[in-house]
CSV table of C-alpha atoms and ligand atoms in Angstrom, one decimal:
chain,number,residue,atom,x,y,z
A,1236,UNK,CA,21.0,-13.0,2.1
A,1237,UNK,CA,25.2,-13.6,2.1
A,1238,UNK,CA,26.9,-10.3,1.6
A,1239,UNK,CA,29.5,-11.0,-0.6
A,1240,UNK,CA,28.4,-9.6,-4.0
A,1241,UNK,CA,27.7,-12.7,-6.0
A,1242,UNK,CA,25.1,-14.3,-3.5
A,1243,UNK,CA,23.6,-10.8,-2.2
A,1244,UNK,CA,21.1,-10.3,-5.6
A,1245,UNK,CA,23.7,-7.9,-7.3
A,1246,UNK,CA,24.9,-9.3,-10.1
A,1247,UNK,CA,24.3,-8.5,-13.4
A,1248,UNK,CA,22.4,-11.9,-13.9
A,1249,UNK,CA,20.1,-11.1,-11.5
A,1250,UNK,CA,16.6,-10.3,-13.5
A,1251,UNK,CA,16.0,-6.6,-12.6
A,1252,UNK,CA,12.8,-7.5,-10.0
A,1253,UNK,CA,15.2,-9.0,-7.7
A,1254,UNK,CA,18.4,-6.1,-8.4
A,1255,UNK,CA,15.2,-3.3,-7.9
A,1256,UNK,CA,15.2,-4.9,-4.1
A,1257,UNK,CA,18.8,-6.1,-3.3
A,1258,UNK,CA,21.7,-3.9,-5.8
A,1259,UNK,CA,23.6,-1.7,-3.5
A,1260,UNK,CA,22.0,-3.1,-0.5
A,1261,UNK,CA,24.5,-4.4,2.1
A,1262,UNK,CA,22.9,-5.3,5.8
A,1263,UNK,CA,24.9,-2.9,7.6
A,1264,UNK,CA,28.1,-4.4,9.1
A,1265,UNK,CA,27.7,-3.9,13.2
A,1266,UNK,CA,24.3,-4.1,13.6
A,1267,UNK,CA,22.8,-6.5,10.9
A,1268,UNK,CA,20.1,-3.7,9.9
A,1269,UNK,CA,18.8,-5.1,6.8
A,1270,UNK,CA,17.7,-1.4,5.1
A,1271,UNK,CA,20.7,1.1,4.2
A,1272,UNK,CA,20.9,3.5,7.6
A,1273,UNK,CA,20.1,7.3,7.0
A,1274,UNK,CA,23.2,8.7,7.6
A,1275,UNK,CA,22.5,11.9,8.4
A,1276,UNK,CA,25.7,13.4,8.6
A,1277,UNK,CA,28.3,16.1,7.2
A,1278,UNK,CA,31.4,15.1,8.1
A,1279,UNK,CA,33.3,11.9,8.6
A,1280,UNK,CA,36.3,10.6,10.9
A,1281,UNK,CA,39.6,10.3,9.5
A,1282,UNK,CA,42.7,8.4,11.3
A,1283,UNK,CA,45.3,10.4,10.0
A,1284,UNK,CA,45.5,13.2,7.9
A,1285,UNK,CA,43.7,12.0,4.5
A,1286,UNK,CA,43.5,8.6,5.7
A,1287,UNK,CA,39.6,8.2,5.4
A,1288,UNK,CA,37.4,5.1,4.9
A,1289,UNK,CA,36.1,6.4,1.9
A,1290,UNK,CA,34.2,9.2,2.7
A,1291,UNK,CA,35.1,12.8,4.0
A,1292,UNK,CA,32.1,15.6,3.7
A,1293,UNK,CA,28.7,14.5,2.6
A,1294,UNK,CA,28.5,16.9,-0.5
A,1295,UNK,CA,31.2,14.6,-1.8
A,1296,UNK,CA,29.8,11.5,-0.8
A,1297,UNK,CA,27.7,9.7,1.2
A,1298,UNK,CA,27.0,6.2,2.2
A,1299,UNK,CA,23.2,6.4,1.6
A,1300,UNK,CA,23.6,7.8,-1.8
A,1301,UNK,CA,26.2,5.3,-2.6
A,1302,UNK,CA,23.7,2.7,-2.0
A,1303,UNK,CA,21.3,4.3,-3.9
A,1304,UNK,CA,23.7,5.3,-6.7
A,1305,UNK,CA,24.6,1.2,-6.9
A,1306,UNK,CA,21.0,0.6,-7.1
A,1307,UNK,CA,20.2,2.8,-9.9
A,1308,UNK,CA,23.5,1.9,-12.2
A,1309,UNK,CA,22.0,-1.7,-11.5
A,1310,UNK,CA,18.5,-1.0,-13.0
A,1311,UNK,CA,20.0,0.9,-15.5
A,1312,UNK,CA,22.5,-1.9,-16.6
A,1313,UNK,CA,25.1,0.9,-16.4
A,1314,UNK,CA,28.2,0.8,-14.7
A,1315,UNK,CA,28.4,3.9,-13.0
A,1316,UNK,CA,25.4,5.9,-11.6
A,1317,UNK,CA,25.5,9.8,-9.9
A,1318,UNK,CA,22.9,10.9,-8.1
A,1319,UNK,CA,21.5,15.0,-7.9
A,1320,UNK,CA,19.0,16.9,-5.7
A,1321,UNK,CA,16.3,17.0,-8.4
A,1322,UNK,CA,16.0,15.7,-12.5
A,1323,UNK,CA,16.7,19.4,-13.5
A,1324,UNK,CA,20.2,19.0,-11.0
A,1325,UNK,CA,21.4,16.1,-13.5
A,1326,UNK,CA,20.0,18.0,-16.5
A,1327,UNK,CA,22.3,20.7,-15.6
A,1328,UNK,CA,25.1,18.5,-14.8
A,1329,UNK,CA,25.3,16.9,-19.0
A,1330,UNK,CA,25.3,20.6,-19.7
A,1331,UNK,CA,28.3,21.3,-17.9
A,1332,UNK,CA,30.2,19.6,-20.2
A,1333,UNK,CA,29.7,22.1,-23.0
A,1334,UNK,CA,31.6,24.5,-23.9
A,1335,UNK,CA,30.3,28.3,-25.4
A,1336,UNK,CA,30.1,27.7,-29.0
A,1337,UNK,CA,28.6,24.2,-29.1
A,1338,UNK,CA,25.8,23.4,-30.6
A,1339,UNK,CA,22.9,21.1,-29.0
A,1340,UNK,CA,20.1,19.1,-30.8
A,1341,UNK,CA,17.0,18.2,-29.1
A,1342,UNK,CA,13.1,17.6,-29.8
A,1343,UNK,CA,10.5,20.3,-30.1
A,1344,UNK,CA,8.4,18.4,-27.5
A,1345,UNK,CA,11.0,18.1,-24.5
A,1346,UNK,CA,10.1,18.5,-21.1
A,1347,UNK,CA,9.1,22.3,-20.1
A,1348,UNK,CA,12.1,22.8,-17.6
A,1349,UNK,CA,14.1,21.3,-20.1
A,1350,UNK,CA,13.3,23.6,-22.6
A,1351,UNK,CA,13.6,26.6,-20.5
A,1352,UNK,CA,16.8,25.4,-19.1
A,1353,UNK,CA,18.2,25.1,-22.3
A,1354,UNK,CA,16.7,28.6,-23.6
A,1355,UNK,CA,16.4,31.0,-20.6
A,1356,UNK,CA,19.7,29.5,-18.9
A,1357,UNK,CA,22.2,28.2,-21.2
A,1358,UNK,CA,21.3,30.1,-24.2
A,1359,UNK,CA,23.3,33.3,-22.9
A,1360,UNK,CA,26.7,31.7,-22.7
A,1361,UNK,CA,26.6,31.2,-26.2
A,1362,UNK,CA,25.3,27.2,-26.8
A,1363,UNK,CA,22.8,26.8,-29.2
A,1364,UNK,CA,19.8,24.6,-29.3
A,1365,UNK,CA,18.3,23.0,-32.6
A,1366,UNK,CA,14.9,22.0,-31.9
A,1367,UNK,CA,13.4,19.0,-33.7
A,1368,UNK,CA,10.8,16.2,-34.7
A,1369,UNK,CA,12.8,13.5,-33.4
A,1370,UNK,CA,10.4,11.4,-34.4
A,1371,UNK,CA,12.0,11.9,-37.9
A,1372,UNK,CA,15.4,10.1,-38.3
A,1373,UNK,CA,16.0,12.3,-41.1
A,1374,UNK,CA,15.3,15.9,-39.3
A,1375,UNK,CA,17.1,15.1,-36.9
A,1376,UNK,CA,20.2,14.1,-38.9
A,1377,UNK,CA,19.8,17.3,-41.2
A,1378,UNK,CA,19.7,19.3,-37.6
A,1379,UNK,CA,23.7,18.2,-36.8
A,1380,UNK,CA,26.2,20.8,-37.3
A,1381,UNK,CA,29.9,20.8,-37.2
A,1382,UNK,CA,29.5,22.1,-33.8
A,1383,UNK,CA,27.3,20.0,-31.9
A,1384,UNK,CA,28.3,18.1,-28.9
A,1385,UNK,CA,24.9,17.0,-27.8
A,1386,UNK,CA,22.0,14.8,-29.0
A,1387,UNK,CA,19.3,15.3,-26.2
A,1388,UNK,CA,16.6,12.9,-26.5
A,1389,UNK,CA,13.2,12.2,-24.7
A,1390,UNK,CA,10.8,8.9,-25.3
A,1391,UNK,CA,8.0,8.6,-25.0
A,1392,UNK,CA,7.5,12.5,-25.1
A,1393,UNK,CA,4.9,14.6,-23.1
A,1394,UNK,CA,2.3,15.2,-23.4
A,1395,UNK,CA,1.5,13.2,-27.2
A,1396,UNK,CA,4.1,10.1,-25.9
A,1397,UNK,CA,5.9,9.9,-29.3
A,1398,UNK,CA,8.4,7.5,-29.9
A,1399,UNK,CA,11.7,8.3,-31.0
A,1400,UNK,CA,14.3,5.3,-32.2
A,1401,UNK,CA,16.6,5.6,-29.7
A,1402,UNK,CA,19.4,3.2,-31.5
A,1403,UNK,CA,18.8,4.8,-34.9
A,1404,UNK,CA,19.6,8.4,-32.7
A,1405,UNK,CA,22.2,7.1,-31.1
A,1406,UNK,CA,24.2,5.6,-34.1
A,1407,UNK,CA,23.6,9.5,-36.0
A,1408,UNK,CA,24.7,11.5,-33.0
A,1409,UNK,CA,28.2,8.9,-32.4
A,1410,UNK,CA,28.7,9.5,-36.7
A,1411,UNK,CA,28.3,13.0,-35.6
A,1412,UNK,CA,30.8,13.0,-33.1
A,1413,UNK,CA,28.1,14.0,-30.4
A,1414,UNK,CA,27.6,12.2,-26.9
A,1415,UNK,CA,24.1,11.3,-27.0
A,1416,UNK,CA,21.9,11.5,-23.4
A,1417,UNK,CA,18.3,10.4,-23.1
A,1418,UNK,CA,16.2,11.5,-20.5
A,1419,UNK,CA,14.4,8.1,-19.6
A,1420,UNK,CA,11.9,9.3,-16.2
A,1421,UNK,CA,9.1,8.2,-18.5
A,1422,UNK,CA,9.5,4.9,-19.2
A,1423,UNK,CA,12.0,3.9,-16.1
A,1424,UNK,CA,14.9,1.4,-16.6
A,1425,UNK,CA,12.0,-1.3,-16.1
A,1426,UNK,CA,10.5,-0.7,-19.2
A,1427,UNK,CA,13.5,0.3,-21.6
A,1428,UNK,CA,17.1,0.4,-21.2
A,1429,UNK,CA,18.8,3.1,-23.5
A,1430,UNK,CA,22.4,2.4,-22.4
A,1431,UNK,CA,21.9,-1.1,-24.2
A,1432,UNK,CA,20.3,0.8,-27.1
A,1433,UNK,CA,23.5,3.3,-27.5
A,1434,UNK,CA,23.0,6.1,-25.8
A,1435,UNK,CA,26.2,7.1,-23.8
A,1436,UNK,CA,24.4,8.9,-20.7
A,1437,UNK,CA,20.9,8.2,-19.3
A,1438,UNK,CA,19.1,11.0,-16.7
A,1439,UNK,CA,16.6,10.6,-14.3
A,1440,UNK,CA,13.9,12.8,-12.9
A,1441,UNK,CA,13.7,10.2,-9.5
A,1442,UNK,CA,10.8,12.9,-8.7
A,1443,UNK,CA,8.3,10.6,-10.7
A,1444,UNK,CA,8.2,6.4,-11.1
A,1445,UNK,CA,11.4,5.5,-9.4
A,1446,UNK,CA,11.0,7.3,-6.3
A,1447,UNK,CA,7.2,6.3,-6.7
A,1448,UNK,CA,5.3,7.6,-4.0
A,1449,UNK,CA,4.7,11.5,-4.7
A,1450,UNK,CA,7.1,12.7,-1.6
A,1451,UNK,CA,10.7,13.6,-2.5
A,1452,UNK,CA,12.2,14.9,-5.3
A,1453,UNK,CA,15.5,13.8,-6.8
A,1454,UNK,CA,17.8,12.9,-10.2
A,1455,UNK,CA,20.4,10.6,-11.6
A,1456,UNK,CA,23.2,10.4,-14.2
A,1457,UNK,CA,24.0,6.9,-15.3
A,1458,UNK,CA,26.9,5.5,-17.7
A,1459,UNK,CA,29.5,2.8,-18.5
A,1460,UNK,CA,31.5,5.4,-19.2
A,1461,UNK,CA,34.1,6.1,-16.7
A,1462,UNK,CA,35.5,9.5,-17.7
A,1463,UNK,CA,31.7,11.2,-18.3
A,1464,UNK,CA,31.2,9.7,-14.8
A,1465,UNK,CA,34.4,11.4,-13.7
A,1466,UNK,CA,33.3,14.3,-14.9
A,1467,UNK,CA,29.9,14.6,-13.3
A,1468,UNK,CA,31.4,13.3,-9.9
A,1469,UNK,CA,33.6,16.6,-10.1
A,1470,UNK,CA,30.5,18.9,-10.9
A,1471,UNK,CA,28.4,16.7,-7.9
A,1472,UNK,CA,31.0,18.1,-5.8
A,1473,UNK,CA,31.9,21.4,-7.5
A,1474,UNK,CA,28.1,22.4,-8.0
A,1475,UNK,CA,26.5,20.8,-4.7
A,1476,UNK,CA,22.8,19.9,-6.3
A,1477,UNK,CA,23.2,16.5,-4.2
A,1478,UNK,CA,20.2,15.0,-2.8
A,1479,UNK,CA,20.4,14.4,1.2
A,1480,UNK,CA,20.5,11.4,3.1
A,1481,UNK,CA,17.0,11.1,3.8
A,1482,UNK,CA,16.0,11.8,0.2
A,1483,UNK,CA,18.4,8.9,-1.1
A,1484,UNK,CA,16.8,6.3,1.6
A,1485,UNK,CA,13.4,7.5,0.3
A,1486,UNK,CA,14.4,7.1,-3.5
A,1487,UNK,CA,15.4,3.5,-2.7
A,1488,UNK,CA,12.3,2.7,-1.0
A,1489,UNK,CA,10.6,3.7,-4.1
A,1490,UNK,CA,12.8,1.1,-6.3
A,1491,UNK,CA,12.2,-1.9,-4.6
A,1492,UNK,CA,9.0,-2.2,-6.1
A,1493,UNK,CA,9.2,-0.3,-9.3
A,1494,UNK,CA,8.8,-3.4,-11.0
A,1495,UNK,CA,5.5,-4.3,-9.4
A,1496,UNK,CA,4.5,-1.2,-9.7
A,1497,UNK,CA,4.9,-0.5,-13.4
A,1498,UNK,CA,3.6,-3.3,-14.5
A,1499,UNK,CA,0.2,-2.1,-12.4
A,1500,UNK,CA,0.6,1.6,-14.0
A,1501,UNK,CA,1.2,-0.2,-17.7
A,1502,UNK,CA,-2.0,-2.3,-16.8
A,1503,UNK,CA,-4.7,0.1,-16.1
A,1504,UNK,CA,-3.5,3.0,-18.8
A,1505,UNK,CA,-3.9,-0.1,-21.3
A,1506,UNK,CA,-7.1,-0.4,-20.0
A,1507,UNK,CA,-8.0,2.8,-20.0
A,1508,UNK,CA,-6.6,3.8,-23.7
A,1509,UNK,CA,-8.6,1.2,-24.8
A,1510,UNK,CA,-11.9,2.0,-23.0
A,1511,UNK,CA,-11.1,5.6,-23.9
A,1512,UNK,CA,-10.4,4.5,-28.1
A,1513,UNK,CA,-14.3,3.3,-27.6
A,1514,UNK,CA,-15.5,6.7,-26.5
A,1515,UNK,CA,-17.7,8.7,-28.4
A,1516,UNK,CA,-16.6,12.0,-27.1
A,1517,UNK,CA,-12.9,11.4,-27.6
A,1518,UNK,CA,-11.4,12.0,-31.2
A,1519,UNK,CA,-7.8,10.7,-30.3
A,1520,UNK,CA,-5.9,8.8,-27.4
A,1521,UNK,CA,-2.3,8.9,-27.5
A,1522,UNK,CA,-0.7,5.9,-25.5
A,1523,UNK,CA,2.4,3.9,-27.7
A,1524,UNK,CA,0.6,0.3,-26.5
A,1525,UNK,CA,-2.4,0.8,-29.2
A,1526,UNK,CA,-1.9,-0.1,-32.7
A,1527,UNK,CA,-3.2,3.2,-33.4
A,1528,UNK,CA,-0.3,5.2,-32.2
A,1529,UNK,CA,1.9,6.0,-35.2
A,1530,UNK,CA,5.2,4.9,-32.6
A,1531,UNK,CA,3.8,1.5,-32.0
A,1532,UNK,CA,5.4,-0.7,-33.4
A,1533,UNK,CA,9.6,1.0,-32.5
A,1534,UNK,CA,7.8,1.0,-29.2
A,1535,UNK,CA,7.1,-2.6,-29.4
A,1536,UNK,CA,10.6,-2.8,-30.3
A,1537,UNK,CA,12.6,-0.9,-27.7
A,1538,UNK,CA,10.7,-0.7,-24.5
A,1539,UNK,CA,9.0,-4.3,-22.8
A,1540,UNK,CA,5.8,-2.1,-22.1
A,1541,UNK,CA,4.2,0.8,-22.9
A,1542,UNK,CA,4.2,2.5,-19.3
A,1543,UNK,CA,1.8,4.5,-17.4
A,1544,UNK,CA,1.0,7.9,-19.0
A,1545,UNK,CA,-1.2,8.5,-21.7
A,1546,UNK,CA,-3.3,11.8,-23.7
A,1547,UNK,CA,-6.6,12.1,-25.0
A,1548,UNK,CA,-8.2,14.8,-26.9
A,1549,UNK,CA,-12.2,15.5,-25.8
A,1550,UNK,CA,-14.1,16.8,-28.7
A,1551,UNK,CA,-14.6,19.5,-26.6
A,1552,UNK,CA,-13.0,23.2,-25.5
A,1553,UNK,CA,-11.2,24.4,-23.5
A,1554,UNK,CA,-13.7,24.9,-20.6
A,1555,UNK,CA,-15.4,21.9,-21.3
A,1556,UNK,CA,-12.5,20.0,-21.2
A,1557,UNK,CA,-11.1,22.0,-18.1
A,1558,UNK,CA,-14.4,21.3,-16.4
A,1559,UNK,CA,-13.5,17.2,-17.2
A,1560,UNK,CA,-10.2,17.7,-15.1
A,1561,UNK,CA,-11.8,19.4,-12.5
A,1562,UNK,CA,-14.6,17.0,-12.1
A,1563,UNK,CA,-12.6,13.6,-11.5
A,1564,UNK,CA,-12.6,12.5,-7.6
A,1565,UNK,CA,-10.0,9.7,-7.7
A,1566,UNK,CA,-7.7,11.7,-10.3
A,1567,UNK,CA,-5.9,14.2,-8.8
A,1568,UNK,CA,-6.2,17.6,-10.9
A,1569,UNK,CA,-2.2,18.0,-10.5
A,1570,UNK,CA,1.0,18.5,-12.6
A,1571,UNK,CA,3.8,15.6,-11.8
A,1572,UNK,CA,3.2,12.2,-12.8
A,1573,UNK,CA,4.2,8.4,-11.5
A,1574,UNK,CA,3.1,8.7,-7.9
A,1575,UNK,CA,0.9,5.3,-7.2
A,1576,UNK,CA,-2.2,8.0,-6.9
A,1577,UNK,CA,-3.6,8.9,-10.3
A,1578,UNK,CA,-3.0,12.3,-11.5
A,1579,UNK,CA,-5.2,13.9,-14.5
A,1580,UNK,CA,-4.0,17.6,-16.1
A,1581,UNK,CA,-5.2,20.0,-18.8
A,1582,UNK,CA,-1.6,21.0,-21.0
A,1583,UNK,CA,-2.9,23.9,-22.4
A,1584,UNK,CA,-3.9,25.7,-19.8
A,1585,UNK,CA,-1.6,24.2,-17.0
A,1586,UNK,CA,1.8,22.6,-17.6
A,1587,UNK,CA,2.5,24.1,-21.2
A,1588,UNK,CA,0.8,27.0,-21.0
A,1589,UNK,CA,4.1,29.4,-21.9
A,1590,UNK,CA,3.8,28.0,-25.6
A,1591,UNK,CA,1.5,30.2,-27.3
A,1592,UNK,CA,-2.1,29.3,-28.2
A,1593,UNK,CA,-1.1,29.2,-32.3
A,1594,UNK,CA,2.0,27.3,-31.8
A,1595,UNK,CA,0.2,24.9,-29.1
A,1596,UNK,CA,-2.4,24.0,-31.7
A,1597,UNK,CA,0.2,23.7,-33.8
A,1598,UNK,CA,2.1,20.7,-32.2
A,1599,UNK,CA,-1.0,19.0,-31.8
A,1600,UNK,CA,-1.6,20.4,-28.4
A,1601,UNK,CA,-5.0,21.1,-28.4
A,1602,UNK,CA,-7.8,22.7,-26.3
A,1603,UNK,CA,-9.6,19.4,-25.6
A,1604,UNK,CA,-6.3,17.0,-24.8
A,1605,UNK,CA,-6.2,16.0,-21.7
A,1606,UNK,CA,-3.0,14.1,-19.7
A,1607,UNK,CA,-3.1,11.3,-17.0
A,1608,UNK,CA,-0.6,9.8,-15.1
A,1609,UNK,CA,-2.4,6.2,-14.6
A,1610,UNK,CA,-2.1,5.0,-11.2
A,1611,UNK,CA,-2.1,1.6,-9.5
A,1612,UNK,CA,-6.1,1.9,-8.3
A,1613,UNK,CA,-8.4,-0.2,-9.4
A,1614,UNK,CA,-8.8,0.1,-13.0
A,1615,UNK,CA,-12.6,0.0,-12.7
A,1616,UNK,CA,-12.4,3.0,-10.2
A,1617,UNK,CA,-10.6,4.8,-12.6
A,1618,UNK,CA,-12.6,4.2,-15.8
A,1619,UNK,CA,-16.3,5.1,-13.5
A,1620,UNK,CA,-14.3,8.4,-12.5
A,1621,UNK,CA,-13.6,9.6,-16.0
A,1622,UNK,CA,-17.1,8.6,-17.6
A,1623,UNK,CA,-18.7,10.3,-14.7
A,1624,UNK,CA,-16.6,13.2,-15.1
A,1625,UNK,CA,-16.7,13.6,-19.3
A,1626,UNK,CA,-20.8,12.9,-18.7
A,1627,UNK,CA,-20.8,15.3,-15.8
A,1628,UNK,CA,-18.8,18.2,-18.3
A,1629,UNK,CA,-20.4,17.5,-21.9
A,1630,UNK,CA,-24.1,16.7,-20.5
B,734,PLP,C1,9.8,16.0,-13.9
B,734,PLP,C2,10.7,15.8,-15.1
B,734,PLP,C3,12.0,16.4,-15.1
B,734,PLP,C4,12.5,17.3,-14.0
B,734,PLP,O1,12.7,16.6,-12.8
B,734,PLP,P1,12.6,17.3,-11.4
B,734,PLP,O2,12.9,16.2,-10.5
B,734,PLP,O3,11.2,17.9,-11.3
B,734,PLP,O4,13.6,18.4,-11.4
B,734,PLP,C5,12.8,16.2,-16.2
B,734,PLP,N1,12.3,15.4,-17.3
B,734,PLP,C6,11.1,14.8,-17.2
B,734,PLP,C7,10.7,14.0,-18.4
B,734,PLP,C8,10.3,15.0,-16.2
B,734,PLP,O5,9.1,14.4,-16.2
């Protein structure tokens, strides 16, 4: 392809299959190489004194996370896009905007590390969290105080994938005065753009779908707007959690083919929800693409598929249901999700097992639920590996 920016698949009217392969991609200038070089590399040239080509020390910038940073505002439909060494390095960075004193609102069900983050980290310097159902408009309103600064929001959630209304949030949190940031790493900008919906900041855990393959971790910050972008630039540099060259190339070998990827991961859980809905053994699947799930039809609404990750609950207890996990052969018993492999996990006992067992129960997190990250197998591999493992535990 040309390289100047309206023939090279950049612009905005681009769909996002051919900006996931081309946005931020230049062939380099003196060799042709088509794929952004690794440049591994600290320091940079100047010809006089401050008079650099755009680049001085890597922890401030460097030219394989600028192409990755292009890409990502691209998929994103943001304008501006910063990327960290891991999702929990862009968490961090939104919460360096606060100030002691402010006040936060979030949902009960957020991510673990974003939970303890906000509890065992910036908890002591005086900013307060307010903890949620999100999935109620009118909670979540009620929750806003004169102080808060923050609306943090998650869709779908883990590990019951509710679905919040990200525009209805939005528009409370802006009438509240509050900038409001969504982490997006389940769905991916694929599958639901919350910078169109009116959220003002969008973070990434590249870790899962977007880096795609299991084998580097990394995070993003994107926006249109320029002076939160500012902002995070100066804490990229001030703070240092940047991801190295060789992460960034790897990141941007994921997201060429997030969008063929996600629609196989969107494919098979479908499948499988449904196959699982028919189950005698299971009393409830959570996945937002049945008509059974109570977020269905906002999920219709706001996302163009339902992704890749989906609960059940076994009718069964907690060592039945951990012998289920630990019988699968082509699920992986392992935390993490949106690797192409498909990973299967037991919440209670495994990734939120520091909520206690009342508590647990009482967010619907039961002994018998079990979560899977759907990979991009064959769906009939996947469906003969769970019935052989439920018959293998119940039987
Ligand atoms: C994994 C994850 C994170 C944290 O990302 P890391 O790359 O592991 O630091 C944040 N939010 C969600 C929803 C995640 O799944």
């Amino acid at each position: 392809m040309d390289n100047s920016s309206e023939e090279d698949g950049t612009e905005d009217d681009y769909s996002i299959e051919t900006r996931s392969i081309h946005a931020g991609q230049h062939p380099d200038k003196e060799t042709g190489a088509l794929m952004t070089p690794i440049h591994a590399n600290s320091t940079y040239e100047q010809d006089a004194p401050g008079d650099h080509r755009g680049y001085e020390y890597s922890r401030t910038g460097n030219p394989t996370r600028t192409d990755l940073e292009e890409n990502l505002a691209s998929l994103e439909s943001a304008e501006f896009g910063r990327a960290f060494s891991s999702g929990m390095a862009s968490i961090n960075t939104v919460l360096n905007l606060l100030e002691s004193g402010d006040h936060v609102v979030t949902g009960t069900d957020v991510y673990g590390g974003t939970h303890r983050i906000f509890t065992q980290v910036y908890e002591q310097y005086d900013i307060e969290f307010s903890f949620v159902d999100m999935t109620d408009l009118s909670a979540l309103e009620g929750a806003f105080q004169e102080n808060t600064e923050l609306l943090w929001l998650e869709t779908p959630t883990n590990p019951l994938m509710s679905i919040v209304d990200i525009e209805g949030a939005a528009e409370i949190a802006h009438a509240e005065g509050a900038i409001c940031a969504i982490d997006n790493t389940f769905a991916t900008p694929y599958l639901q753009r919350p910078l169109e919906l009116g959220a003002d900041v969008v973070s990434h855990s590249l870790t899962k779908y977007l880096g795609g393959h299991s084998d580097v971790v990394g995070g993003a910050l994107l926006t249109n707007d320029e002076s939160l972008d500012e902002r995070f630039g100066f804490y990229q540099n001030a703070v240092g959690a940047t991801p190295g060259p060789f992460e960034s190339f790897l990141v941007l070998r994921g997201t060429k083919t997030l969008p063929v990827r996600m629609d196989r991961h969107c494919e098979n859980a479908r499948a499988i929800a449904t196959w699982l809905e028919d189950h005698s053994d299971v009393e409830r699947v959570y996945y937002p693409g049945l008509d059974s799930h109570p977020g269905h039809e906002i999920a219709a609404d706001q996302m163009d598929d339902f992704g890749g990750m989906l609960s059940f609950e076994l009718d069964a207890t907690l060592e039945e249901a951990s012998a289920v996990v630990s019988n699968t052969d082509v699920f992986a018993l392992a935390e993490s999700l949106g690797g192409v492999e498909s990973l299967i996990e037991q919440p209670a006992p495994m990734t939120h097992a520091a909520i206690p067992r009342e508590e647990r129960l009482e967010a619907g997190l039961t002994d018998g639920l079990i979560r899977a990250s759907v990979g991009i197998e064959h769906v009939d591999d996947l469906i003969a590996d769970l019935e052989g493992a439920i018959e293998d535990a119940l039987y």
